[in-house]
Structures are given as structure tokens and as C-alpha cells.
PDB file of C-alpha atoms in Angstrom:
ATOM      1  CA  PHE P  13      68.131 124.144 112.793  1.00 38.00           C
ATOM      2  CA  TRP P  14      71.897 124.640 112.517  1.00 42.00           C
ATOM      3  CA  LEU P  15      72.583 121.413 110.565  1.00 43.00           C
ATOM      4  CA  LYS P  16      70.164 122.267 107.785  1.00 42.00           C
ATOM      5  CA  PRO P  17      72.845 123.512 105.326  1.00 46.00           C
ATOM      6  CA  PHE P  18      74.548 120.116 105.543  1.00 43.00           C
ATOM      7  CA  TRP P  19      71.483 118.087 104.646  1.00 43.00           C
ATOM      8  CA  PRO P  20      71.402 116.810 101.070  1.00 45.00           C
ATOM      9  CA  LYS P  21      68.997 118.434  98.631  1.00 48.00           C
ATOM     10  CA  ASN P  22      67.270 115.100  98.204  1.00 47.00           C
ATOM     11  CA  PRO P  23      66.885 113.868 101.790  1.00 49.00           C
ATOM     12  CA  GLN P  24      65.111 110.706 100.644  1.00 51.00           C
ATOM     13  CA  PRO P  25      67.634 108.715  98.601  1.00 50.00           C
ATOM     14  CA  SER P  26      66.466 105.464  97.146  1.00 53.00           C
ATOM     15  CA  ALA P  27      67.104 102.388  99.258  1.00 54.00           C
ATOM     16  CA  GLY P  28      69.761 101.273  96.789  1.00 55.00           C
ATOM     17  CA  GLN P  29      71.605 104.607  96.933  1.00 51.00           C
ATOM     18  CA  ALA P  30      71.599 104.684 100.712  1.00 49.00           C
ATOM     19  CA  THR P  31      72.807 101.100 100.947  1.00 52.00           C
ATOM     20  CA  ARG P  32      75.627 101.666  98.437  1.00 54.00           C
ATOM     21  CA  THR P  33      76.732 104.840 100.223  1.00 50.00           C
ATOM     22  CA  LEU P  34      76.790 103.180 103.629  1.00 51.00           C
ATOM     23  CA  GLU P  35      78.541 100.101 102.269  1.00 58.00           C
ATOM     24  CA  SER P  36      81.255 102.123 100.537  1.00 55.00           C
ATOM     25  CA  LEU P  37      81.843 104.252 103.643  1.00 52.00           C
ATOM     26  CA  GLY P  38      82.072 101.153 105.785  1.00 56.00           C
ATOM     27  CA  LYS P  39      84.407  99.380 103.396  1.00 57.00           C
ATOM     28  CA  MET P  40      86.700 102.298 102.773  1.00 61.00           C
ATOM     29  CA  GLY P  41      87.547 103.223 106.319  1.00 69.00           C
ATOM     30  CA  MET P  42      90.888 104.950 106.239  1.00 88.00           C
ATOM     31  CA  LYS P  43      93.003 102.144 104.842  1.00 93.00           C
ATOM     32  CA  TYR P  44      92.734 103.289 101.219  1.00 94.00           C
ATOM     33  CA  CYS P  45      93.652 106.866 102.130  1.00 92.00           C
ATOM     34  CA  ALA P  46      96.487 105.622 104.327  1.00 94.00           C
ATOM     35  CA  ALA P  47      97.831 103.389 101.560  1.00 95.00           C
ATOM     36  CA  TYR P  48      97.665 106.302  99.106  1.00 94.00           C
ATOM     37  CA  LEU P  49      99.584 108.532 101.519  1.00 94.00           C
ATOM     38  CA  MET P  50     102.155 105.791 102.150  1.00 96.00           C
ATOM     39  CA  ALA P  51     102.790 105.566  98.407  1.00 96.00           C
ATOM     40  CA  VAL P  52     103.253 109.348  98.260  1.00 95.00           C
ATOM     41  CA  LEU P  53     105.675 109.242 101.195  1.00 95.00           C
ATOM     42  CA  ALA P  54     107.623 106.545  99.346  1.00 96.00           C
ATOM     43  CA  GLY P  55     108.143 108.997  96.474  1.00 95.00           C
ATOM     44  CA  ASN P  56     105.231 108.242  94.145  1.00 95.00           C
ATOM     45  CA  GLU P  57     103.536 111.624  93.711  1.00 91.00           C
ATOM     46  CA  SER P  58     100.593 110.181  91.801  1.00 93.00           C
ATOM     47  CA  PRO P  59      99.793 106.660  93.033  1.00 95.00           C
ATOM     48  CA  GLY P  60      97.381 104.504  91.103  1.00 96.00           C
ATOM     49  CA  ALA P  61      94.933 101.845  92.218  1.00 96.00           C
ATOM     50  CA  SER P  62      97.578  99.173  91.654  1.00 97.00           C
ATOM     51  CA  ASP P  63      99.918 100.946  94.087  1.00 97.00           C
ATOM     52  CA  ILE P  64      97.183 100.963  96.721  1.00 96.00           C
ATOM     53  CA  GLN P  65      96.518  97.300  95.998  1.00 97.00           C
ATOM     54  CA  LYS P  66     100.166  96.338  96.514  1.00 97.00           C
ATOM     55  CA  ILE P  67     100.311  98.138  99.854  1.00 97.00           C
ATOM     56  CA  LEU P  68      97.046  96.713 101.180  1.00 96.00           C
ATOM     57  CA  GLU P  69      97.770  93.179 100.020  1.00 96.00           C
ATOM     58  CA  SER P  70     101.237  93.341 101.587  1.00 96.00           C
ATOM     59  CA  VAL P  71      99.531  93.453 104.986  1.00 94.00           C
ATOM     60  CA  GLU P  72      96.858  90.945 103.946  1.00 94.00           C
ATOM     61  CA  ALA P  73      94.088  93.559 104.015  1.00 93.00           C
ATOM     62  CA  GLU P  74      91.011  93.181 101.849  1.00 91.00           C
ATOM     63  CA  TYR P  75      91.087  95.187  98.632  1.00 93.00           C
ATOM     64  CA  ASP P  76      88.204  96.510  96.542  1.00 93.00           C
ATOM     65  CA  SER P  77      89.347  97.932  93.211  1.00 93.00           C
ATOM     66  CA  SER P  78      86.260 100.143  92.835  1.00 93.00           C
ATOM     67  CA  ILE P  79      87.041 101.987  96.076  1.00 92.00           C
ATOM     68  CA  ALA P  80      90.713 102.447  95.193  1.00 94.00           C
ATOM     69  CA  GLU P  81      89.852 103.635  91.676  1.00 94.00           C
ATOM     70  CA  LYS P  82      87.321 106.136  93.069  1.00 92.00           C
ATOM     71  CA  LEU P  83      89.908 107.551  95.469  1.00 92.00           C
ATOM     72  CA  VAL P  84      92.524 107.822  92.731  1.00 93.00           C
ATOM     73  CA  SER P  85      90.054 109.512  90.366  1.00 92.00           C
ATOM     74  CA  GLU P  86      89.043 112.019  93.084  1.00 91.00           C
ATOM     75  CA  LEU P  87      92.690 112.931  93.675  1.00 91.00           C
ATOM     76  CA  GLU P  88      93.724 112.977  90.018  1.00 92.00           C
ATOM     77  CA  GLY P  89      95.529 116.190  89.116  1.00 92.00           C
ATOM     78  CA  LYS P  90      95.947 117.233  92.752  1.00 91.00           C
ATOM     79  CA  THR P  91      98.927 116.953  95.031  1.00 91.00           C
ATOM     80  CA  VAL P  92      98.513 115.594  98.523  1.00 90.00           C
ATOM     81  CA  HIS P  93      99.888 118.849  99.891  1.00 89.00           C
ATOM     82  CA  GLU P  94      97.152 120.846  98.121  1.00 91.00           C
ATOM     83  CA  VAL P  95      94.426 118.529  99.414  1.00 89.00           C
ATOM     84  CA  ILE P  96      95.712 118.721 102.988  1.00 88.00           C
ATOM     85  CA  ALA P  97      96.052 122.519 102.811  1.00 90.00           C
ATOM     86  CA  ALA P  98      92.489 122.844 101.493  1.00 89.00           C
ATOM     87  CA  GLY P  99      91.249 120.581 104.289  1.00 87.00           C
ATOM     88  CA  LYS P 100      92.996 122.673 106.912  1.00 88.00           C
ATOM     89  CA  GLU P 101      91.312 125.809 105.571  1.00 86.00           C
ATOM     90  CA  LYS P 102      87.909 124.136 105.797  1.00 84.00           C
ATOM     91  CA  LEU P 103      88.565 123.045 109.382  1.00 83.00           C
ATOM     92  CA  LYS P 104      89.304 126.607 110.476  1.00 83.00           C
ATOM     93  CA  GLY P 105      85.598 127.387 110.207  1.00 80.00           C
ATOM     94  CA  PHE P 106      84.705 124.737 112.785  1.00 78.00           C
ATOM     95  CA  GLY P 107      86.189 126.684 115.672  1.00 71.00           C
ATOM     96  CA  GLY P 108      87.105 124.850 118.803  1.00 67.00           C
ATOM     97  CA  GLY P 109      86.335 124.438 122.408  1.00 62.00           C
ATOM     98  CA  GLY P 110      87.698 126.703 125.061  1.00 60.00           C
ATOM     99  CA  GLY P 111      91.238 125.910 126.034  1.00 61.00           C
ATOM    100  CA  GLY P 112      92.206 124.991 129.534  1.00 61.00           C
ATOM    101  CA  GLY P 113      93.473 127.657 131.863  1.00 61.00           C
ATOM    102  CA  ALA P 114      97.154 128.134 132.486  1.00 64.00           C
ATOM    103  CA  VAL P 115      98.599 125.754 135.017  1.00 67.00           C
ATOM    104  CA  ALA P 116     100.148 127.449 138.023  1.00 65.00           C
ATOM    105  CA  ALA P 117     103.763 126.630 138.721  1.00 66.00           C
ATOM    106  CA  ALA P 118     104.227 124.107 141.499  1.00 67.00           C
ATOM    107  CA  GLY P 119     106.011 125.112 144.676  1.00 66.00           C
ATOM    108  CA  GLY P 120     106.201 128.450 146.335  1.00 60.00           C
ATOM    109  CA  ALA P 121     108.859 131.088 146.611  1.00 56.00           C
TER     110      ALA P 121
END
């Protein structure tokens, strides 16, 4: 089966592990990543959890310090540009669908 390499080594996580993973994925969404990137765009090359908190609270979004701290710790010592470049390289392996054919010019000569 082609998805087999992506399955975890322990396909039967405990109920607590599975619940925590699903909860953290659901809570995180993209708002923490977006807030981190906004801080970088504003000139802060290494935002902290407090920077993310300020941005999220400025738009009255819910904030969970454990999620922000996890994101910051995962990105510690890396620049956003390096992370994006590495992600682009990984996406190259996915390939893509066939492109559409060329559109013929309208009108005749």
C-alpha cells in the first residue's frame, strides 16, 4: 500500500496520546504560524511566545501558551526563510497533476 511509509511505527497510540494530538492540531490551526510570520515580517527575526500572544490577543483570538511555546521551540535557531526553503524542497517530491492544454487564440485570421 503506497501510504505505508507514512504510517507511524506505533499505529496504536494510547487513547490519551491520540486525544492530545488531535486536540493540539485542532487548536493550532494556522493562527499561531500566521502570527509568527507576521512578527517576522514586522522585523522580529526570532519571535517568542509573547510576541505571538500580543498578535493573537490584538484580534481577540484565543491563545494557548503551550501551543505557542511548542512552535517557538520547534523554530528555535532557524530562520523562516530556511524553513520555507526546506518545505519547498519536500513538496517537489509530491509531483502534480497534468496541466491544462494551451488555450487557442480567439478569432481567426
